[in-house]
């Protein structure tokens, strides 16, 4: 999805909403060479001049975040842009967003920057995922910019991918996550299970480092616990999309929105590989409550540690870090491809 600002209009002949995760990691950096004037230092500076400067900062950050997505230009997540601006310009954010627009980031974007937020409600009533509209997110040309018709086209493409391609995507996600897990030594598994990544690792384009703490908690932990909220897996799943595009050529048909939805569903099936959720594209946590967690639990019949999703009855086996695990591999390879 894309901002309707002037620079995007001239080059776009189609529009679509897409979950732009691949380039959200790059982002714009704060321009320290031309900082915003402080109130106490520049009392004579006109209010509208400070507002124009702040609006320019937001637009520049949006453009910079989109530029990082090439060759997969898609949309920018509203929350990613909001986090970046609030982190770099806290005083100005409080003054203009919180003060003028009563803490409504969406209203500020639409009123002052001509960037439109498009909400996705697939996550249920508690979903707070919104994406900035971007032209050309789908890999097919549409003769309309009517968002309703674009959404219909997006859903048709999603059904095609669900029916034809998602099994391949699940295999790709499993392979990538296993490669990351097996590359972690024992000490890294212990340490990363209880650490937080710095911002540079989180926003770096295509960084798989964001998966290491999650894999350490769910696959490396040797005791019960290690819960990971589904909401906390959204950004890592988006980063995974960069590598999936390199391995699955059919993803050229998809914008970042559909791809990220499909990856979220596939990643969930990788962890829950015995009693699996349905093979469906989901936005973030999908129709599940945002507070649901994946956690390491004890499987009473077998006495082994497993990964389970809350009290849903969905669970999966964990791979060991050093040698093949026949039950785990059987769960991965033995699923019937004619069911979802």
Short mmCIF file of C-alpha atoms in Angstrom, two decimals:
data_model
loop_
_atom_site.label_atom_id
_atom_site.label_comp_id
_atom_site.label_asym_id
_atom_site.label_seq_id
_atom_site.Cartn_x
_atom_site.Cartn_y
_atom_site.Cartn_z
CA UNK A 1 0.00 0.00 0.00
CA UNK A 2 1.25 3.34 -0.79
CA UNK A 3 1.10 6.93 0.01
CA UNK A 4 -0.78 8.97 -2.50
CA UNK A 5 1.86 11.68 -2.34
CA UNK A 6 2.92 13.24 -5.65
CA UNK A 7 6.15 11.31 -6.16
CA UNK A 8 4.26 8.01 -6.17
CA UNK A 9 1.41 9.03 -8.45
CA UNK A 10 3.43 9.67 -11.59
CA UNK A 11 5.06 6.25 -11.62
CA UNK A 12 2.15 4.06 -10.59
CA UNK A 13 -0.47 2.59 -12.86
CA UNK A 14 -1.84 0.24 -10.27
CA UNK A 15 -2.44 0.11 -6.58
CA UNK A 16 -2.63 -2.59 -4.00
CA UNK A 17 -2.33 -3.06 -0.31
CA UNK A 18 0.64 -5.07 0.81
CA UNK A 19 2.35 -5.89 4.02
CA UNK A 20 5.69 -4.27 3.42
CA UNK A 21 8.11 -6.00 5.68
CA UNK A 22 11.14 -6.45 3.60
CA UNK A 23 12.07 -2.82 3.51
CA UNK A 24 10.69 -1.75 6.82
CA UNK A 25 13.93 -2.82 8.36
CA UNK A 26 16.03 -0.18 6.60
CA UNK A 27 14.34 2.98 7.62
CA UNK A 28 15.46 6.54 7.73
CA UNK A 29 17.99 7.85 10.18
CA UNK A 30 17.62 11.05 12.08
CA UNK A 31 19.23 14.00 10.37
CA UNK A 32 21.43 15.46 13.10
CA UNK A 33 22.80 18.12 10.76
CA UNK A 34 19.50 19.99 10.71
CA UNK A 35 17.72 19.31 14.01
CA UNK A 36 14.33 20.68 14.85
CA UNK A 37 14.49 23.85 16.94
CA UNK A 38 13.83 23.43 20.64
CA UNK A 39 11.03 25.48 22.12
CA UNK A 40 13.20 27.05 24.79
CA UNK A 41 15.97 27.98 22.32
CA UNK A 42 13.87 29.23 19.37
CA UNK A 43 10.82 30.90 20.85
CA UNK A 44 10.59 33.17 17.80
CA UNK A 45 10.24 30.30 15.32
CA UNK A 46 6.72 30.16 13.94
CA UNK A 47 4.61 27.17 14.91
CA UNK A 48 3.73 26.37 11.31
CA UNK A 49 7.40 26.40 10.32
CA UNK A 50 8.22 23.78 12.94
CA UNK A 51 5.22 21.74 11.82
CA UNK A 52 6.30 21.91 8.16
CA UNK A 53 9.75 20.71 9.11
CA UNK A 54 8.36 17.80 11.12
CA UNK A 55 6.05 16.82 8.24
CA UNK A 56 9.06 16.87 5.93
CA UNK A 57 10.92 14.57 8.31
CA UNK A 58 8.05 12.07 8.27
CA UNK A 59 7.83 12.10 4.46
CA UNK A 60 11.59 11.66 4.14
CA UNK A 61 11.52 8.72 6.55
CA UNK A 62 8.68 7.13 4.57
CA UNK A 63 10.55 7.53 1.28
CA UNK A 64 13.77 6.17 2.78
CA UNK A 65 12.04 3.12 4.22
CA UNK A 66 10.43 2.38 0.85
CA UNK A 67 13.70 2.81 -1.02
CA UNK A 68 15.23 0.02 1.04
CA UNK A 69 12.70 -2.45 -0.37
CA UNK A 70 13.97 -2.55 -3.92
CA UNK A 71 13.57 -4.64 -5.93
CA UNK A 72 10.46 -5.51 -3.96
CA UNK A 73 8.91 -2.08 -3.49
CA UNK A 74 5.81 -2.45 -1.38
CA UNK A 75 4.19 -0.62 1.45
CA UNK A 76 5.56 0.53 4.77
CA UNK A 77 4.00 -0.56 8.03
CA UNK A 78 2.43 2.39 9.81
CA UNK A 79 3.74 1.18 13.15
CA UNK A 80 7.34 0.89 11.87
CA UNK A 81 7.29 4.47 10.64
CA UNK A 82 5.64 5.62 13.84
CA UNK A 83 8.24 3.89 16.01
CA UNK A 84 11.08 5.42 14.02
CA UNK A 85 9.72 8.97 14.20
CA UNK A 86 8.75 8.75 17.87
CA UNK A 87 12.21 7.37 18.71
CA UNK A 88 14.15 10.00 16.77
CA UNK A 89 11.91 13.02 17.44
CA UNK A 90 10.15 12.44 20.78
CA UNK A 91 9.50 16.11 21.60
CA UNK A 92 8.08 16.97 18.19
CA UNK A 93 6.02 13.77 18.12
CA UNK A 94 4.49 14.69 21.47
CA UNK A 95 3.78 18.25 20.32
CA UNK A 96 2.21 17.61 16.94
CA UNK A 97 0.86 14.04 17.01
CA UNK A 98 -0.18 13.81 20.64
CA UNK A 99 -1.08 17.47 21.01
CA UNK A 100 -2.73 18.44 17.73
CA UNK A 101 -4.29 15.09 16.84
CA UNK A 102 -5.02 13.63 20.27
CA UNK A 103 -2.40 10.85 19.93
CA UNK A 104 -3.82 9.66 16.60
CA UNK A 105 -0.90 8.80 14.32
CA UNK A 106 -3.28 7.83 11.50
CA UNK A 107 -5.08 11.17 11.54
CA UNK A 108 -1.79 13.05 11.55
CA UNK A 109 -0.52 11.12 8.51
CA UNK A 110 -3.68 11.64 6.48
CA UNK A 111 -4.15 15.30 7.41
CA UNK A 112 -0.58 16.56 7.16
CA UNK A 113 1.48 14.17 5.01
CA UNK A 114 -1.07 12.80 2.49
CA UNK A 115 -0.07 9.28 3.54
CA UNK A 116 -3.14 7.07 3.96
CA UNK A 117 -3.34 4.19 6.43
CA UNK A 118 -5.31 1.12 5.39
CA UNK A 119 -6.31 -1.16 8.31
CA UNK A 120 -6.36 -4.94 8.05
CA UNK A 121 -9.02 -6.49 10.23
CA UNK A 122 -8.17 -10.12 9.57
CA UNK A 123 -6.59 -10.24 13.01
CA UNK A 124 -9.93 -9.73 14.72
CA UNK A 125 -11.23 -6.95 16.88
CA UNK A 126 -7.94 -6.59 18.75
CA UNK A 127 -5.84 -6.22 15.61
CA UNK A 128 -3.82 -3.02 15.44
CA UNK A 129 -2.00 -3.75 12.18
CA UNK A 130 -2.19 -0.93 9.65
CA UNK A 131 -0.21 -0.43 6.48
CA UNK A 132 0.56 2.66 4.44
CA UNK A 133 -0.90 2.59 0.95
CA UNK A 134 1.57 2.06 -1.86
CA UNK A 135 1.17 1.84 -5.64
CA UNK A 136 2.35 -1.23 -7.52
CA UNK A 137 2.44 -3.62 -4.57
CA UNK A 138 0.92 -6.49 -6.49
CA UNK A 139 3.02 -8.08 -9.20
CA UNK A 140 0.22 -7.60 -11.72
CA UNK A 141 -1.12 -4.43 -13.31
CA UNK A 142 -4.62 -3.26 -12.44
CA UNK A 143 -6.60 -0.73 -14.46
CA UNK A 144 -8.10 0.86 -11.39
CA UNK A 145 -7.08 2.57 -8.19
CA UNK A 146 -10.38 1.74 -6.47
CA UNK A 147 -9.21 0.20 -3.20
CA UNK A 148 -12.20 -2.16 -3.05
CA UNK A 149 -11.46 -3.63 -6.48
CA UNK A 150 -7.79 -3.86 -5.63
CA UNK A 151 -8.66 -5.72 -2.46
CA UNK A 152 -10.81 -8.18 -4.44
CA UNK A 153 -7.89 -8.81 -6.80
CA UNK A 154 -5.59 -9.29 -3.83
CA UNK A 155 -7.91 -11.88 -2.33
CA UNK A 156 -8.17 -13.77 -5.63
CA UNK A 157 -4.41 -13.90 -5.85
CA UNK A 158 -4.28 -15.04 -2.24
CA UNK A 159 -6.59 -17.97 -2.95
CA UNK A 160 -4.44 -19.01 -5.89
CA UNK A 161 -1.33 -18.96 -3.73
CA UNK A 162 -3.08 -20.80 -0.90
CA UNK A 163 -4.21 -23.61 -3.19
CA UNK A 164 -1.05 -23.96 -5.31
CA UNK A 165 2.04 -22.63 -3.57
CA UNK A 166 1.85 -22.62 0.22
CA UNK A 167 3.32 -26.07 0.72
CA UNK A 168 6.47 -24.91 -1.04
CA UNK A 169 6.51 -21.82 1.16
CA UNK A 170 6.25 -23.90 4.33
CA UNK A 171 9.24 -25.98 3.22
CA UNK A 172 11.26 -22.84 2.51
CA UNK A 173 10.44 -21.31 5.91
CA UNK A 174 11.36 -24.56 7.67
CA UNK A 175 14.67 -24.80 5.83
CA UNK A 176 15.64 -21.21 6.64
CA UNK A 177 14.72 -21.51 10.32
CA UNK A 178 16.58 -24.80 10.64
CA UNK A 179 19.67 -23.23 9.06
CA UNK A 180 19.56 -20.40 11.58
CA UNK A 181 19.00 -22.78 14.50
CA UNK A 182 21.77 -25.19 13.53
CA UNK A 183 24.20 -22.31 13.07
CA UNK A 184 23.75 -21.30 16.72
CA UNK A 185 26.19 -22.93 19.14
CA UNK A 186 25.13 -24.12 22.59
CA UNK A 187 26.31 -21.00 24.41
CA UNK A 188 24.48 -18.76 21.95
CA UNK A 189 21.27 -20.71 22.49
CA UNK A 190 21.47 -20.19 26.25
CA UNK A 191 22.34 -16.49 25.99
CA UNK A 192 20.02 -15.45 23.20
CA UNK A 193 17.01 -17.02 24.83
CA UNK A 194 16.98 -14.25 27.43
CA UNK A 195 18.33 -11.24 25.54
CA UNK A 196 16.78 -8.43 23.55
CA UNK A 197 18.14 -7.32 20.19
CA UNK A 198 19.24 -3.77 19.62
CA UNK A 199 17.38 -1.60 17.13
CA UNK A 200 20.00 -1.93 14.39
CA UNK A 201 19.54 -5.71 14.35
CA UNK A 202 15.76 -5.39 14.30
CA UNK A 203 15.61 -2.92 11.41
CA UNK A 204 18.48 -4.26 9.28
CA UNK A 205 17.11 -5.38 5.91
CA UNK A 206 16.56 -9.13 5.84
CA UNK A 207 18.25 -9.72 9.19
CA UNK A 208 17.66 -13.23 10.52
CA UNK A 209 19.23 -12.31 13.85
CA UNK A 210 15.72 -11.48 15.03
CA UNK A 211 14.94 -15.20 14.91
CA UNK A 212 17.75 -16.30 17.21
CA UNK A 213 16.07 -15.38 20.54
CA UNK A 214 12.82 -16.99 19.38
CA UNK A 215 14.48 -20.22 18.25
CA UNK A 216 16.55 -20.32 21.44
CA UNK A 217 13.39 -20.13 23.55
CA UNK A 218 11.24 -22.53 21.55
CA UNK A 219 13.73 -25.05 20.15
CA UNK A 220 16.81 -24.65 22.35
CA UNK A 221 15.30 -24.37 25.82
CA UNK A 222 15.70 -27.52 27.93
CA UNK A 223 13.03 -26.70 30.50
CA UNK A 224 9.33 -25.92 30.40
CA UNK A 225 8.53 -22.25 29.69
CA UNK A 226 10.12 -19.89 27.16
CA UNK A 227 6.89 -18.36 25.91
CA UNK A 228 6.87 -16.23 22.74
CA UNK A 229 3.80 -14.13 21.92
CA UNK A 230 2.44 -14.45 18.40
CA UNK A 231 2.57 -10.67 18.13
CA UNK A 232 6.33 -10.77 18.76
CA UNK A 233 6.79 -13.04 15.74
CA UNK A 234 5.32 -10.60 13.22
CA UNK A 235 8.49 -8.60 12.52
CA UNK A 236 10.75 -11.69 12.32
CA UNK A 237 8.29 -13.24 9.88
CA UNK A 238 8.46 -10.10 7.76
CA UNK A 239 12.25 -10.26 7.73
CA UNK A 240 12.00 -13.87 6.62
CA UNK A 241 10.22 -12.70 3.49
CA UNK A 242 13.42 -11.26 2.03
CA UNK A 243 15.03 -14.72 2.01
CA UNK A 244 11.88 -16.49 0.87
CA UNK A 245 11.79 -14.31 -2.25
CA UNK A 246 15.28 -15.52 -3.15
CA UNK A 247 14.28 -19.19 -2.87
CA UNK A 248 10.72 -19.24 -4.25
CA UNK A 249 10.45 -17.65 -7.68
CA UNK A 250 6.66 -17.78 -7.67
CA UNK A 251 6.68 -15.08 -4.97
CA UNK A 252 7.26 -12.60 -7.80
CA UNK A 253 3.48 -12.75 -8.20
CA UNK A 254 2.95 -11.39 -4.70
CA UNK A 255 3.28 -8.04 -3.09
CA UNK A 256 4.67 -7.83 0.40
CA UNK A 257 1.20 -7.93 1.97
CA UNK A 258 0.17 -11.36 0.73
CA UNK A 259 3.64 -12.79 1.15
CA UNK A 260 3.88 -11.71 4.78
CA UNK A 261 0.42 -13.13 5.51
CA UNK A 262 1.42 -16.44 3.96
CA UNK A 263 4.73 -16.53 5.82
CA UNK A 264 3.01 -15.92 9.17
CA UNK A 265 0.76 -18.92 8.57
CA UNK A 266 3.63 -21.11 7.37
CA UNK A 267 5.90 -20.25 10.31
CA UNK A 268 3.15 -21.21 12.72
CA UNK A 269 2.91 -24.62 11.02
CA UNK A 270 6.69 -25.07 11.23
CA UNK A 271 6.58 -24.79 15.02
CA UNK A 272 3.27 -26.68 15.36
CA UNK A 273 4.22 -29.57 13.09
CA UNK A 274 2.16 -32.39 14.67
CA UNK A 275 -1.24 -30.90 15.45
CA UNK A 276 -1.14 -28.07 12.93
CA UNK A 277 -3.30 -25.03 12.28
CA UNK A 278 -4.99 -24.85 8.89
CA UNK A 279 -2.84 -23.93 5.92
CA UNK A 280 -4.16 -20.41 5.39
CA UNK A 281 -2.58 -17.00 4.85
CA UNK A 282 -2.99 -15.00 8.05
CA UNK A 283 -2.22 -11.39 8.90
CA UNK A 284 0.07 -11.38 11.91
CA UNK A 285 -1.58 -13.55 14.55
CA UNK A 286 -4.53 -14.16 12.23
CA UNK A 287 -7.87 -14.80 13.85
CA UNK A 288 -6.17 -15.87 17.07
CA UNK A 289 -6.08 -13.63 20.14
CA UNK A 290 -3.02 -11.39 20.07
CA UNK A 291 -2.02 -12.51 23.57
CA UNK A 292 -1.72 -16.19 22.64
CA UNK A 293 1.76 -17.62 23.06
CA UNK A 294 3.93 -20.42 21.78
CA UNK A 295 5.63 -22.08 24.74
CA UNK A 296 7.75 -25.12 25.60
CA UNK A 297 5.65 -27.69 27.42
CA UNK A 298 5.99 -31.29 28.56
CA UNK A 299 4.18 -33.83 26.38
CA UNK A 300 2.78 -36.26 28.92
CA UNK A 301 2.42 -39.39 26.72
CA UNK A 302 6.01 -39.28 25.43
CA UNK A 303 7.75 -37.30 28.17
CA UNK A 304 9.44 -35.03 25.60
CA UNK A 305 9.48 -31.26 25.47
CA UNK A 306 7.28 -29.83 22.74
CA UNK A 307 6.16 -26.45 21.40
CA UNK A 308 2.47 -25.78 22.06
CA UNK A 309 0.09 -22.92 21.31
CA UNK A 310 -1.65 -22.01 24.55
CA UNK A 311 -4.45 -24.42 25.41
CA UNK A 312 -5.55 -24.94 21.81
CA UNK A 313 -4.28 -28.50 21.51
CA UNK A 314 -1.96 -27.51 18.64
CA UNK A 315 1.64 -28.60 19.18
CA UNK A 316 4.84 -29.65 17.44
CA UNK A 317 8.09 -31.49 18.03
CA UNK A 318 11.40 -29.70 18.42
CA UNK A 319 14.58 -30.48 16.48
CA UNK A 320 17.78 -31.19 18.42
CA UNK A 321 20.68 -28.81 17.83
CA UNK A 322 23.28 -31.43 16.88
CA UNK A 323 21.73 -34.47 15.18
CA UNK A 324 18.71 -35.44 13.08
CA UNK A 325 15.50 -36.15 14.96
CA UNK A 326 13.47 -38.87 13.18
CA UNK A 327 10.11 -37.97 14.79
CA UNK A 328 10.64 -34.30 13.97
CA UNK A 329 11.65 -35.04 10.37
CA UNK A 330 8.72 -37.41 9.97
CA UNK A 331 6.33 -34.69 11.09
CA UNK A 332 7.91 -32.29 8.61
CA UNK A 333 7.99 -34.63 5.63
CA UNK A 334 4.97 -36.81 6.13
CA UNK A 335 2.16 -34.29 5.89
CA UNK A 336 -0.44 -34.89 3.17
CA UNK A 337 -0.23 -32.24 0.49
CA UNK A 338 -3.85 -32.54 -0.54
CA UNK A 339 -5.20 -31.18 2.75
CA UNK A 340 -5.04 -27.74 4.32
#
